CSV table of C-alpha atoms in Angstrom, one decimal:
chain,number,residue,atom,x,y,z
A,1,MET,CA,112.9,115.8,113.6
A,2,LYS,CA,110.5,118.4,112.2
A,3,LYS,CA,110.5,120.2,115.5
A,4,THR,CA,114.3,120.2,115.5
A,5,HIS,CA,114.3,121.7,112.0
A,6,LEU,CA,111.9,124.4,113.2
A,7,ILE,CA,114.0,125.3,116.2
A,8,ALA,CA,117.1,125.5,113.9
A,9,ALA,CA,115.3,127.7,111.4
A,10,ALA,CA,114.1,129.9,114.2
A,11,CYS,CA,117.7,130.2,115.6
A,12,ILE,CA,119.0,131.2,112.1
A,13,ALA,CA,116.3,133.8,111.8
A,14,LEU,CA,117.0,135.2,115.2
A,15,SER,CA,120.7,135.2,114.5
A,16,GLN,CA,120.2,137.2,111.3
A,17,ALA,CA,117.8,139.5,113.0
A,18,SER,CA,120.5,140.0,115.7
A,19,VAL,CA,123.1,140.9,113.0
A,20,TYR,CA,120.7,143.5,111.4
A,21,ALA,CA,119.9,144.9,114.8
A,22,GLN,CA,123.5,145.2,115.8
A,23,SER,CA,124.4,146.8,112.5
A,24,GLY,CA,121.2,148.9,112.4
A,25,SER,CA,121.3,148.3,108.7
A,26,GLU,CA,118.5,147.9,106.2
A,27,VAL,CA,117.9,149.2,102.7
A,28,ASN,CA,114.6,149.7,100.8
A,29,ILE,CA,115.0,148.9,97.1
A,30,ILE,CA,112.6,149.2,94.1
A,31,CYS,CA,113.9,146.7,91.5
A,32,SER,CA,112.9,147.1,87.8
A,33,GLY,CA,114.7,144.0,86.7
A,34,GLN,CA,113.2,140.5,86.2
A,35,ALA,CA,112.0,138.8,89.4
A,36,PRO,CA,114.7,136.0,89.7
A,37,TRP,CA,117.5,138.5,89.3
A,38,CYS,CA,116.0,140.9,91.9
A,39,SER,CA,115.6,138.1,94.3
A,40,MET,CA,119.1,136.8,93.8
A,41,ILE,CA,120.5,140.3,94.4
A,42,ALA,CA,118.5,140.8,97.5
A,43,VAL,CA,119.5,137.5,99.1
A,44,THR,CA,123.2,137.6,98.2
A,45,PHE,CA,123.6,141.2,99.4
A,46,GLU,CA,121.7,140.5,102.6
A,47,LYS,CA,123.8,137.4,103.4
A,48,SER,CA,127.2,138.7,102.4
A,49,GLN,CA,126.9,142.3,103.8
A,50,GLY,CA,124.6,141.8,106.8
A,51,VAL,CA,122.2,144.4,105.6
A,52,LYS,CA,118.4,143.6,105.6
A,53,VAL,CA,116.9,144.2,102.1
A,54,ASN,CA,113.3,145.2,101.6
A,55,MET,CA,112.7,144.8,97.9
A,56,THR,CA,109.7,145.8,95.8
A,57,LEU,CA,109.3,144.9,92.1
A,58,LYS,CA,108.0,147.6,89.8
A,59,GLY,CA,108.3,148.7,86.2
A,60,SER,CA,110.7,151.6,85.7
A,61,GLY,CA,107.8,154.0,84.8
A,62,GLU,CA,105.9,153.0,87.9
A,63,ALA,CA,109.0,153.3,90.0
A,64,VAL,CA,109.5,156.9,89.0
A,65,ALA,CA,105.8,157.6,89.8
A,66,GLN,CA,106.3,156.1,93.3
A,67,LEU,CA,109.4,158.2,93.9
A,68,MET,CA,107.4,161.3,92.8
A,69,ALA,CA,104.6,160.4,95.2
A,70,GLU,CA,107.0,159.9,98.0
A,71,LYS,CA,109.1,163.0,97.3
A,72,ALA,CA,108.2,164.8,100.5
A,73,ASN,CA,108.8,161.7,102.7
A,74,PRO,CA,110.9,159.1,100.8
A,75,LYS,CA,110.4,155.4,101.8
A,76,THR,CA,112.8,154.1,99.1
A,77,ASP,CA,116.6,154.2,99.2
A,78,ILE,CA,117.6,152.6,95.9
A,79,PHE,CA,116.0,152.5,92.4
A,80,PHE,CA,117.7,149.5,90.7
A,81,GLY,CA,117.5,148.4,87.1
A,82,GLY,CA,115.1,149.2,84.2
A,83,THR,CA,115.9,151.4,81.2
A,84,GLY,CA,118.0,154.5,81.8
A,85,ASP,CA,115.5,157.1,80.6
A,86,PRO,CA,113.3,157.0,83.7
A,87,HIS,CA,116.5,157.2,85.9
A,88,LEU,CA,117.5,160.4,83.9
A,89,VAL,CA,114.0,161.7,84.4
A,90,ALA,CA,114.2,161.1,88.1
A,91,ALA,CA,117.6,162.8,88.2
A,92,GLU,CA,116.2,165.8,86.3
A,93,GLN,CA,113.3,166.1,88.7
A,94,ASN,CA,115.7,166.0,91.7
A,95,LEU,CA,114.2,162.7,93.0
A,96,THR,CA,117.7,161.1,93.2
A,97,GLN,CA,121.0,162.4,94.6
A,98,GLU,CA,124.6,162.6,93.5
A,99,TYR,CA,127.0,159.9,94.4
A,100,LYS,CA,130.3,159.0,92.8
A,101,SER,CA,131.2,155.4,93.6
A,102,PRO,CA,134.9,154.5,94.0
A,103,LEU,CA,134.2,151.8,91.4
A,104,LEU,CA,133.2,154.4,88.7
A,105,PRO,CA,136.6,154.3,87.0
A,106,LYS,CA,136.2,150.5,86.5
A,107,LEU,CA,133.1,150.9,84.4
A,108,TYR,CA,132.8,151.0,80.6
A,109,ASP,CA,132.7,154.5,79.1
A,110,TRP,CA,129.0,154.3,78.3
A,111,ALA,CA,128.2,153.7,82.0
A,112,GLN,CA,130.5,156.5,83.1
A,113,LYS,CA,128.9,158.8,80.5
A,114,GLN,CA,125.4,158.0,81.8
A,115,ALA,CA,126.6,159.0,85.3
A,116,ALA,CA,128.1,162.3,84.1
A,117,GLN,CA,125.0,163.2,82.0
A,118,SER,CA,122.9,162.9,85.1
A,119,GLY,CA,125.2,164.9,87.4
A,120,TYR,CA,126.2,161.6,89.0
A,121,LYS,CA,122.6,161.0,90.1
A,122,THR,CA,122.5,157.6,88.3
A,123,VAL,CA,125.0,155.2,86.9
A,124,GLY,CA,124.9,152.5,84.1
A,125,ILE,CA,124.8,148.9,85.4
A,126,TYR,CA,124.2,147.1,82.2
A,127,SER,CA,123.4,147.6,78.5
A,128,GLY,CA,121.4,145.6,76.0
A,129,PRO,CA,120.4,146.2,72.3
A,130,LEU,CA,116.9,146.5,70.9
A,131,GLY,CA,115.8,144.0,68.3
A,132,PHE,CA,113.3,141.3,67.4
A,133,GLY,CA,112.4,137.9,69.0
A,134,TYR,CA,110.8,135.2,66.9
A,135,ASN,CA,109.3,131.8,67.5
A,136,THR,CA,111.1,129.4,65.1
A,137,GLU,CA,108.3,126.9,65.0
A,138,LEU,CA,105.6,129.4,64.3
A,139,ILE,CA,107.7,131.2,61.6
A,140,ALA,CA,108.2,127.8,59.9
A,141,LYS,CA,104.5,126.7,60.3
A,142,LYS,CA,103.1,130.0,58.9
A,143,LYS,CA,105.9,130.2,56.2
A,144,LEU,CA,106.8,133.7,57.4
A,145,PRO,CA,110.2,135.2,56.5
A,146,ILE,CA,112.5,136.1,59.4
A,147,PRO,CA,112.4,139.9,59.8
A,148,LYS,CA,115.8,141.5,59.3
A,149,THR,CA,115.0,145.2,59.2
A,150,TRP,CA,112.6,147.7,60.7
A,151,ALA,CA,111.0,148.0,57.3
A,152,ASP,CA,110.2,144.3,57.2
A,153,LEU,CA,107.9,144.6,60.2
A,154,ILE,CA,105.3,146.7,58.3
A,155,LYS,CA,104.9,144.2,55.5
A,156,PRO,CA,101.3,142.8,55.2
A,157,GLU,CA,102.3,139.2,55.9
A,158,TYR,CA,103.1,140.1,59.5
A,159,LYS,CA,99.6,141.5,60.2
A,160,GLY,CA,98.5,140.3,63.7
A,161,GLU,CA,101.8,138.4,64.2
A,162,ILE,CA,103.7,141.0,66.2
A,163,GLN,CA,103.7,142.0,69.9
A,164,SER,CA,105.2,145.1,71.4
A,165,ALA,CA,105.0,146.8,74.8
A,166,ASN,CA,103.1,150.0,75.4
A,167,PRO,CA,105.4,153.0,75.7
A,168,SER,CA,103.2,154.6,78.3
A,169,SER,CA,104.2,151.9,80.8
A,170,SER,CA,107.3,150.4,79.2
A,171,GLY,CA,110.8,151.7,79.0
A,172,THR,CA,111.5,149.1,76.3
A,173,ALA,CA,108.8,150.5,74.0
A,174,TYR,CA,109.9,154.1,74.7
A,175,THR,CA,113.4,153.1,73.6
A,176,MET,CA,111.9,151.8,70.4
A,177,ILE,CA,110.2,155.1,69.7
A,178,ALA,CA,113.4,157.1,70.5
A,179,THR,CA,115.4,154.8,68.4
A,180,LEU,CA,113.1,155.1,65.3
A,181,VAL,CA,113.0,158.9,65.7
A,182,GLN,CA,116.8,159.1,65.7
A,183,LEU,CA,117.0,156.6,62.8
A,184,MET,CA,114.4,158.0,60.5
A,185,GLY,CA,113.5,161.5,61.7
A,186,GLU,CA,110.4,162.2,63.8
A,187,ASP,CA,107.6,162.5,61.2
A,188,LYS,CA,108.8,159.5,59.2
A,189,ALA,CA,109.2,157.5,62.4
A,190,TYR,CA,105.5,158.2,63.4
A,191,ASP,CA,104.4,157.4,59.9
A,192,TYR,CA,106.2,154.1,60.3
A,193,LEU,CA,104.8,153.5,63.8
A,194,ALA,CA,101.2,154.0,62.4
A,195,LYS,CA,101.9,151.4,59.7
A,196,LEU,CA,103.4,149.0,62.3
A,197,HIS,CA,100.3,149.5,64.5
A,198,LYS,CA,98.2,147.7,61.9
A,199,ASN,CA,100.4,144.6,62.3
A,200,ILE,CA,100.5,144.6,66.2
A,201,ALA,CA,98.3,142.0,67.8
A,202,THR,CA,98.8,143.2,71.4
A,203,TYR,CA,100.6,146.0,73.3
A,204,GLN,CA,101.8,144.5,76.6
A,205,ARG,CA,102.3,146.5,79.8
A,206,SER,CA,105.9,145.4,80.4
A,207,GLY,CA,108.8,145.3,78.0
A,208,VAL,CA,109.6,141.6,78.7
A,209,GLY,CA,106.0,140.5,78.1
A,210,PRO,CA,106.1,140.3,74.3
A,211,ILE,CA,109.2,138.1,74.1
A,212,LYS,CA,107.8,135.7,76.7
A,213,ALA,CA,104.6,135.5,74.7
A,214,VAL,CA,106.5,134.7,71.5
A,215,ALA,CA,108.6,132.1,73.3
A,216,ARG,CA,105.4,130.4,74.4
A,217,GLY,CA,103.8,130.5,70.9
A,218,GLU,CA,101.3,133.2,71.6
A,219,ALA,CA,102.7,135.4,68.8
A,220,ALA,CA,105.3,134.9,66.1
A,221,ILE,CA,107.5,138.1,66.6
A,222,SER,CA,108.3,140.6,69.3
A,223,ILE,CA,110.0,143.9,69.5
A,224,SER,CA,112.2,143.4,72.5
A,225,PHE,CA,115.6,143.8,74.1
A,226,VAL,CA,117.4,140.8,72.6
A,227,HIS,CA,119.3,140.0,75.8
A,228,ASP,CA,115.9,138.7,77.1
A,229,GLY,CA,116.0,135.9,74.5
A,230,PRO,CA,118.7,133.5,75.6
A,231,GLY,CA,117.0,133.0,79.0
A,232,GLU,CA,113.8,131.9,77.3
A,233,LYS,CA,115.8,129.6,74.9
A,234,ALA,CA,117.7,128.1,77.9
A,235,GLN,CA,114.3,127.0,79.3
A,236,GLY,CA,113.6,125.0,76.1
A,237,PHE,CA,111.4,127.5,74.2
A,238,PRO,CA,111.9,127.7,70.3
A,239,LEU,CA,113.1,131.3,70.4
A,240,GLU,CA,115.7,133.2,68.4
A,241,THR,CA,116.6,136.8,68.3
A,242,ILE,CA,118.0,139.2,65.7
A,243,THR,CA,118.9,142.9,65.5
A,244,PRO,CA,117.8,145.0,62.6
A,245,SER,CA,120.5,145.5,60.0
A,246,ASP,CA,119.4,149.1,59.3
A,247,GLY,CA,120.4,150.1,62.8
A,248,THR,CA,119.1,150.0,66.4
A,249,GLY,CA,119.4,151.5,69.8
A,250,ALA,CA,120.2,150.1,73.2
A,251,GLU,CA,119.1,150.6,76.8
A,252,ILE,CA,121.5,151.5,79.6
A,253,GLY,CA,120.0,149.9,82.6
A,254,SER,CA,120.7,152.2,85.6
A,255,MET,CA,120.8,152.5,89.3
A,256,SER,CA,120.1,155.6,91.5
A,257,ILE,CA,120.1,156.6,95.2
A,258,VAL,CA,116.9,158.3,96.2
A,259,ARG,CA,117.2,161.9,97.5
A,260,GLY,CA,116.4,161.9,101.2
A,261,ALA,CA,117.0,158.2,101.5
A,262,ARG,CA,116.5,157.1,105.2
A,263,ASN,CA,119.2,154.5,105.0
A,264,LEU,CA,121.8,156.5,103.1
A,265,GLU,CA,124.9,154.6,104.3
A,266,ALA,CA,123.3,151.2,103.6
A,267,ALA,CA,122.2,152.6,100.2
A,268,LYS,CA,125.8,153.6,99.3
A,269,LYS,CA,127.0,150.2,100.4
A,270,PHE,CA,124.5,148.5,98.1
A,271,TYR,CA,125.4,150.8,95.3
A,272,ASP,CA,129.1,150.1,95.5
A,273,TRP,CA,128.5,146.4,95.9
A,274,ALA,CA,126.1,146.3,92.8
A,275,LEU,CA,129.0,147.7,90.6
A,276,THR,CA,131.4,144.9,91.6
A,277,PRO,CA,132.1,142.0,89.1
A,278,GLY,CA,130.8,139.5,91.6
A,279,ALA,CA,127.4,141.2,92.0
A,280,GLN,CA,127.1,141.9,88.2
A,281,ALA,CA,127.8,138.2,87.4
A,282,LEU,CA,124.5,137.4,89.2
A,283,GLY,CA,122.6,138.5,86.1
A,284,ALA,CA,123.8,135.6,84.0
A,285,ALA,CA,123.4,133.3,87.0
A,286,THR,CA,119.6,134.1,86.8
A,287,LEU,CA,119.5,133.9,82.9
A,288,GLN,CA,119.8,137.7,82.4
A,289,PHE,CA,122.2,138.4,79.5
A,290,GLN,CA,122.7,142.1,79.4
A,291,LEU,CA,126.3,143.4,79.1
A,292,PRO,CA,127.6,144.2,82.6
A,293,SER,CA,129.0,147.7,83.1
A,294,ASN,CA,132.1,146.7,85.1
A,295,ARG,CA,134.9,145.9,82.6
A,296,GLU,CA,136.2,143.1,84.9
A,297,THR,CA,132.9,141.2,85.0
A,298,LYS,CA,133.2,137.9,83.2
A,299,VAL,CA,130.8,138.1,80.2
A,300,ASP,CA,128.6,135.1,79.4
A,301,PRO,CA,128.9,134.0,75.7
A,302,ARG,CA,125.2,134.4,75.4
A,303,VAL,CA,125.4,138.1,76.0
A,304,PRO,CA,124.8,140.0,72.6
A,305,ASP,CA,128.1,141.1,71.0
A,306,PHE,CA,127.7,144.8,70.4
A,307,ARG,CA,130.6,144.7,67.9
A,308,LYS,CA,128.5,142.7,65.5
A,309,ILE,CA,125.4,145.0,65.7
A,310,LYS,CA,124.8,148.2,63.8
A,311,MET,CA,124.2,150.7,66.6
A,312,ILE,CA,122.9,154.2,66.3
A,313,ASP,CA,124.6,157.0,68.3
A,314,TYR,CA,121.7,157.1,70.8
A,315,ASP,CA,121.3,160.5,72.5
A,316,TYR,CA,120.5,159.4,76.0
A,317,ALA,CA,120.7,162.9,77.4
A,318,LYS,CA,118.0,164.3,75.0
A,319,TYR,CA,115.7,161.3,75.1
A,320,GLY,CA,116.0,161.0,78.8
A,321,GLN,CA,114.5,164.4,79.4
A,322,SER,CA,111.1,164.2,81.0
A,323,ALA,CA,109.5,166.8,78.6
A,324,GLU,CA,110.8,165.0,75.5
A,325,ARG,CA,109.8,161.6,76.8
A,326,LYS,CA,106.3,162.9,77.7
A,327,ARG,CA,105.9,164.6,74.3
A,328,LEU,CA,106.9,161.6,72.3
A,329,ILE,CA,104.7,159.2,74.3
A,330,GLN,CA,101.7,161.6,73.9
A,331,ARG,CA,102.2,161.8,70.2
A,332,TRP,CA,102.3,158.0,70.0
A,333,GLU,CA,99.0,157.8,72.0
A,334,ARG,CA,97.4,160.4,69.6
A,335,ASP,CA,98.8,159.5,66.2
A,336,VAL,CA,99.4,155.8,66.6
A,337,ASN,CA,97.5,154.1,69.4
A,338,GLY,CA,94.4,156.2,68.8
A,339,GLN,CA,94.1,154.8,65.3
A,340,SER,CA,92.1,151.7,64.4
A,341,ARG,CA,93.9,148.5,63.3
């Protein structure tokens, strides 16, 4: 019986290999989303479109560094997911190429605007607001109030209770800095970040790290994209999220085709497919609750409702510039991370 199963599996593998060989199609993707979503996208596209997917998981900052290193001889075709700022940086540095998908008119205005700002070298595939995650059991046990504003996080009772990501490696944390600069003005924002620094227990490398730590009781509060919360709660963790009532920013998760892509036609095929309602619905199927960019995608009720959140008018073009991004992160390293806690 086992031998029969092995033969059947081998036949399926050979059959798939034959399809790829006949089509001559494969696509190399760097995915900056969470692993289950990246895997689901790869498997579904491969099976439905007959294109072999070679996928690597990397944070968005690391992804841009790889594209820069490969600039003379690109090995990547698609850069998928992660905050939009690194995608805008890649576009500015000519690491990605223009492509206008026929599905562009079906996208929300914010996704189309992201594409236009980049010279159509990237496109918005989802959006999600920045806020706070908190462990309901730890908050109750330690008799801590639920933070409702940015100002709350610098109160002394939260000392050592908060986790954030490091903006040098995390698009989430850079979005936090850019949000605060736009909300408060630059000097006041860095004064605030220096005070917040004293309450931070740990800076994690990835943006999703803090909310996972809070879900598991390793910290009471995280600064995170709130769409990462429902997936943790669905797994039984005592986690809730809230957005600051004094205003917040949001990421526009993006997708780009790499300039000089070896498999350009397959890359365009994936790009178009990833903008369809069916492909975008795979996010919620893997407990990812960002707002999809295609207006026709069915929205899971656990996706944050932007209409109930006080959003700033986030300047994605300005804060997606490589020089501005580098300057703000360097100032954070010098004026905030360089200080003792």
